Amino acid sequence: MLSKEWRDGLFEQAIKYLRDLIQLRTINPPGNEKPAVEYLAEILAKEGIEPKIFEPAPARANLVARLSGSGQKPPILIDGHLDVVP
């Protein structure tokens, strides 16, 4: 079981990341997800997770990161988007 201090710290960290992401202008159209992708890539890299950024069109970036497991359990895919609509 996680300690209250650890849970509280994780919660506060998640709130900070969400606040930071909300402040980035990623309205679609036109998109402009690149600042959000770069922000998340920096966080992942600091945690030792190798981010890969793909930019199929200017400022329309995608982020892929992989955590390898032991293979003892089925894989899981977490998918999301970083743009918002007006």
Short mmCIF file of N, CA and C in Angstrom, two decimals:
data_model
loop_
_atom_site.label_atom_id
_atom_site.label_comp_id
_atom_site.label_asym_id
_atom_site.label_seq_id
_atom_site.Cartn_x
_atom_site.Cartn_y
_atom_site.Cartn_z
N MET A 1 0.84 -1.19 0.00
CA MET A 1 0.00 0.00 0.00
C MET A 1 0.88 1.25 0.00
N LEU A 2 0.46 2.27 -0.72
CA LEU A 2 1.23 3.50 -0.82
C LEU A 2 1.02 4.36 0.41
N SER A 3 2.09 5.01 0.85
CA SER A 3 1.96 5.90 2.01
C SER A 3 1.17 7.13 1.62
N LYS A 4 0.55 7.76 2.61
CA LYS A 4 -0.23 8.97 2.36
C LYS A 4 0.66 10.07 1.78
N GLU A 5 1.87 10.19 2.29
CA GLU A 5 2.78 11.23 1.79
C GLU A 5 3.11 11.00 0.32
N TRP A 6 3.34 9.73 -0.04
CA TRP A 6 3.67 9.41 -1.43
C TRP A 6 2.47 9.70 -2.33
N ARG A 7 1.28 9.27 -1.89
CA ARG A 7 0.06 9.52 -2.67
C ARG A 7 -0.18 11.01 -2.84
N ASP A 8 -0.05 11.76 -1.75
CA ASP A 8 -0.28 13.20 -1.81
C ASP A 8 0.72 13.87 -2.75
N GLY A 9 1.98 13.45 -2.68
CA GLY A 9 3.00 14.02 -3.57
C GLY A 9 2.72 13.71 -5.03
N LEU A 10 2.28 12.50 -5.29
CA LEU A 10 1.94 12.11 -6.66
C LEU A 10 0.75 12.91 -7.18
N PHE A 11 -0.24 13.09 -6.32
CA PHE A 11 -1.42 13.87 -6.68
C PHE A 11 -1.03 15.31 -7.02
N GLU A 12 -0.21 15.92 -6.18
CA GLU A 12 0.22 17.30 -6.41
C GLU A 12 1.03 17.41 -7.71
N GLN A 13 1.86 16.42 -7.97
CA GLN A 13 2.65 16.43 -9.20
C GLN A 13 1.73 16.33 -10.42
N ALA A 14 0.74 15.48 -10.35
CA ALA A 14 -0.22 15.33 -11.46
C ALA A 14 -0.98 16.63 -11.70
N ILE A 15 -1.37 17.31 -10.63
CA ILE A 15 -2.07 18.59 -10.76
C ILE A 15 -1.17 19.62 -11.42
N LYS A 16 0.11 19.66 -11.03
CA LYS A 16 1.04 20.61 -11.65
C LYS A 16 1.16 20.35 -13.15
N TYR A 17 1.33 19.08 -13.53
CA TYR A 17 1.45 18.75 -14.94
C TYR A 17 0.19 19.15 -15.70
N LEU A 18 -0.98 18.89 -15.12
CA LEU A 18 -2.24 19.25 -15.78
C LEU A 18 -2.36 20.76 -15.93
N ARG A 19 -2.04 21.49 -14.88
CA ARG A 19 -2.10 22.96 -14.96
C ARG A 19 -1.17 23.48 -16.06
N ASP A 20 0.04 22.95 -16.10
CA ASP A 20 0.99 23.38 -17.12
C ASP A 20 0.47 23.08 -18.52
N LEU A 21 -0.09 21.89 -18.71
CA LEU A 21 -0.61 21.51 -20.03
C LEU A 21 -1.78 22.37 -20.45
N ILE A 22 -2.68 22.69 -19.52
CA ILE A 22 -3.85 23.50 -19.83
C ILE A 22 -3.44 24.89 -20.32
N GLN A 23 -2.32 25.38 -19.84
CA GLN A 23 -1.88 26.72 -20.23
C GLN A 23 -1.28 26.77 -21.63
N LEU A 24 -0.96 25.62 -22.20
CA LEU A 24 -0.39 25.60 -23.55
C LEU A 24 -1.52 25.72 -24.58
N ARG A 25 -1.29 26.54 -25.58
CA ARG A 25 -2.32 26.79 -26.59
C ARG A 25 -2.24 25.70 -27.67
N THR A 26 -3.13 24.72 -27.57
CA THR A 26 -3.14 23.60 -28.52
C THR A 26 -4.50 23.47 -29.20
N ILE A 27 -5.13 24.60 -29.47
CA ILE A 27 -6.48 24.61 -30.06
C ILE A 27 -6.42 24.09 -31.49
N ASN A 28 -7.35 23.19 -31.81
CA ASN A 28 -7.45 22.61 -33.15
C ASN A 28 -8.81 22.99 -33.74
N PRO A 29 -8.85 23.63 -34.93
CA PRO A 29 -7.70 23.93 -35.76
C PRO A 29 -6.93 25.14 -35.24
N PRO A 30 -5.70 25.26 -35.54
CA PRO A 30 -4.85 24.50 -36.43
C PRO A 30 -4.14 23.33 -35.76
N GLY A 31 -4.21 23.21 -34.44
CA GLY A 31 -3.51 22.10 -33.79
C GLY A 31 -2.45 22.62 -32.85
N ASN A 32 -1.22 22.64 -33.29
CA ASN A 32 -0.09 23.13 -32.50
C ASN A 32 0.14 22.31 -31.24
N GLU A 33 0.14 21.00 -31.36
CA GLU A 33 0.39 20.12 -30.22
C GLU A 33 1.86 20.07 -29.81
N LYS A 34 2.73 20.58 -30.64
CA LYS A 34 4.17 20.43 -30.40
C LYS A 34 4.63 20.93 -29.02
N PRO A 35 4.17 22.10 -28.54
CA PRO A 35 4.62 22.52 -27.20
C PRO A 35 4.21 21.52 -26.10
N ALA A 36 3.04 20.96 -26.20
CA ALA A 36 2.59 19.97 -25.21
C ALA A 36 3.40 18.68 -25.32
N VAL A 37 3.69 18.27 -26.55
CA VAL A 37 4.51 17.07 -26.76
C VAL A 37 5.91 17.28 -26.19
N GLU A 38 6.50 18.43 -26.43
CA GLU A 38 7.84 18.71 -25.91
C GLU A 38 7.84 18.76 -24.38
N TYR A 39 6.79 19.32 -23.80
CA TYR A 39 6.68 19.38 -22.33
C TYR A 39 6.62 17.97 -21.74
N LEU A 40 5.76 17.14 -22.29
CA LEU A 40 5.63 15.76 -21.79
C LEU A 40 6.89 14.94 -22.06
N ALA A 41 7.52 15.17 -23.19
CA ALA A 41 8.75 14.45 -23.51
C ALA A 41 9.84 14.77 -22.49
N GLU A 42 9.91 16.02 -22.06
CA GLU A 42 10.89 16.42 -21.06
C GLU A 42 10.63 15.72 -19.72
N ILE A 43 9.37 15.64 -19.34
CA ILE A 43 9.01 14.95 -18.09
C ILE A 43 9.38 13.48 -18.17
N LEU A 44 9.03 12.84 -19.27
CA LEU A 44 9.35 11.42 -19.44
C LEU A 44 10.85 11.18 -19.40
N ALA A 45 11.60 12.03 -20.10
CA ALA A 45 13.06 11.87 -20.14
C ALA A 45 13.66 11.99 -18.74
N LYS A 46 13.15 12.93 -17.93
CA LYS A 46 13.65 13.08 -16.56
C LYS A 46 13.37 11.84 -15.73
N GLU A 47 12.33 11.09 -16.07
CA GLU A 47 11.98 9.87 -15.34
C GLU A 47 12.66 8.63 -15.94
N GLY A 48 13.52 8.85 -16.94
CA GLY A 48 14.25 7.74 -17.53
C GLY A 48 13.48 6.98 -18.60
N ILE A 49 12.42 7.59 -19.11
CA ILE A 49 11.62 6.97 -20.17
C ILE A 49 11.94 7.69 -21.48
N GLU A 50 12.37 6.93 -22.46
CA GLU A 50 12.78 7.53 -23.73
C GLU A 50 11.57 7.95 -24.56
N PRO A 51 11.38 9.27 -24.75
CA PRO A 51 10.28 9.72 -25.59
C PRO A 51 10.71 9.79 -27.06
N LYS A 52 9.78 9.51 -27.93
CA LYS A 52 10.03 9.67 -29.36
C LYS A 52 8.97 10.62 -29.91
N ILE A 53 9.43 11.65 -30.60
CA ILE A 53 8.54 12.67 -31.15
C ILE A 53 8.49 12.50 -32.66
N PHE A 54 7.28 12.50 -33.18
CA PHE A 54 7.04 12.44 -34.62
C PHE A 54 6.27 13.70 -35.00
N GLU A 55 6.71 14.36 -36.06
CA GLU A 55 6.06 15.59 -36.49
C GLU A 55 5.66 15.46 -37.97
N PRO A 56 4.49 14.87 -38.23
CA PRO A 56 4.07 14.65 -39.61
C PRO A 56 3.75 15.94 -40.37
N ALA A 57 3.45 17.01 -39.64
CA ALA A 57 3.20 18.32 -40.24
C ALA A 57 3.75 19.36 -39.26
N PRO A 58 4.10 20.55 -39.73
CA PRO A 58 4.64 21.56 -38.82
C PRO A 58 3.72 21.81 -37.61
N ALA A 59 4.30 21.73 -36.41
CA ALA A 59 3.62 21.97 -35.13
C ALA A 59 2.59 20.91 -34.77
N ARG A 60 2.42 19.87 -35.60
CA ARG A 60 1.44 18.79 -35.33
C ARG A 60 2.19 17.55 -34.90
N ALA A 61 2.73 17.59 -33.70
CA ALA A 61 3.60 16.53 -33.22
C ALA A 61 2.84 15.44 -32.46
N ASN A 62 3.42 14.27 -32.45
CA ASN A 62 2.93 13.12 -31.70
C ASN A 62 4.05 12.60 -30.83
N LEU A 63 3.68 12.00 -29.70
CA LEU A 63 4.64 11.49 -28.74
C LEU A 63 4.38 10.00 -28.51
N VAL A 64 5.44 9.22 -28.54
CA VAL A 64 5.35 7.79 -28.25
C VAL A 64 6.41 7.48 -27.20
N ALA A 65 6.01 6.74 -26.17
CA ALA A 65 6.95 6.28 -25.15
C ALA A 65 6.58 4.86 -24.79
N ARG A 66 7.56 4.06 -24.50
CA ARG A 66 7.31 2.65 -24.21
C ARG A 66 8.01 2.24 -22.91
N LEU A 67 7.25 1.56 -22.09
CA LEU A 67 7.80 0.93 -20.89
C LEU A 67 7.75 -0.56 -21.14
N SER A 68 8.88 -1.19 -21.12
CA SER A 68 8.92 -2.63 -21.35
C SER A 68 8.63 -3.37 -20.06
N GLY A 69 7.80 -4.39 -20.16
CA GLY A 69 7.48 -5.21 -19.01
C GLY A 69 8.25 -6.51 -19.04
N SER A 70 7.88 -7.40 -18.18
CA SER A 70 8.54 -8.70 -18.10
C SER A 70 7.97 -9.70 -19.10
N GLY A 71 6.81 -9.40 -19.66
CA GLY A 71 6.15 -10.32 -20.56
C GLY A 71 5.25 -11.31 -19.84
N GLN A 72 5.18 -11.22 -18.53
CA GLN A 72 4.35 -12.14 -17.77
C GLN A 72 2.87 -11.76 -17.79
N LYS A 73 2.59 -10.52 -18.12
CA LYS A 73 1.20 -10.06 -18.19
C LYS A 73 0.95 -9.45 -19.57
N PRO A 74 -0.32 -9.38 -19.99
CA PRO A 74 -0.62 -8.79 -21.29
C PRO A 74 -0.19 -7.32 -21.35
N PRO A 75 0.14 -6.83 -22.52
CA PRO A 75 0.52 -5.42 -22.65
C PRO A 75 -0.69 -4.51 -22.50
N ILE A 76 -0.41 -3.27 -22.24
CA ILE A 76 -1.47 -2.26 -22.15
C ILE A 76 -1.06 -1.06 -22.99
N LEU A 77 -2.02 -0.45 -23.65
CA LEU A 77 -1.78 0.74 -24.46
C LEU A 77 -2.57 1.88 -23.84
N ILE A 78 -1.90 2.99 -23.59
CA ILE A 78 -2.57 4.20 -23.11
C ILE A 78 -2.46 5.21 -24.23
N ASP A 79 -3.60 5.73 -24.65
CA ASP A 79 -3.67 6.62 -25.80
C ASP A 79 -4.43 7.89 -25.41
N GLY A 80 -4.01 8.99 -25.93
CA GLY A 80 -4.70 10.24 -25.65
C GLY A 80 -4.38 11.27 -26.71
N HIS A 81 -4.95 12.44 -26.56
CA HIS A 81 -4.64 13.52 -27.50
C HIS A 81 -4.35 14.79 -26.73
N LEU A 82 -3.61 15.70 -27.35
CA LEU A 82 -3.15 16.90 -26.67
C LEU A 82 -3.78 18.18 -27.21
N ASP A 83 -4.57 18.08 -28.26
CA ASP A 83 -5.22 19.27 -28.77
C ASP A 83 -6.60 19.42 -28.14
N VAL A 84 -7.12 20.62 -28.18
CA VAL A 84 -8.46 20.89 -27.71
C VAL A 84 -9.23 21.60 -28.81
N VAL A 85 -10.54 21.63 -28.71
CA VAL A 85 -11.36 22.35 -29.69
C VAL A 85 -11.91 23.62 -29.05
N PRO A 86 -12.12 24.65 -29.84
CA PRO A 86 -12.59 25.92 -29.25
C PRO A 86 -14.00 25.79 -28.66
#
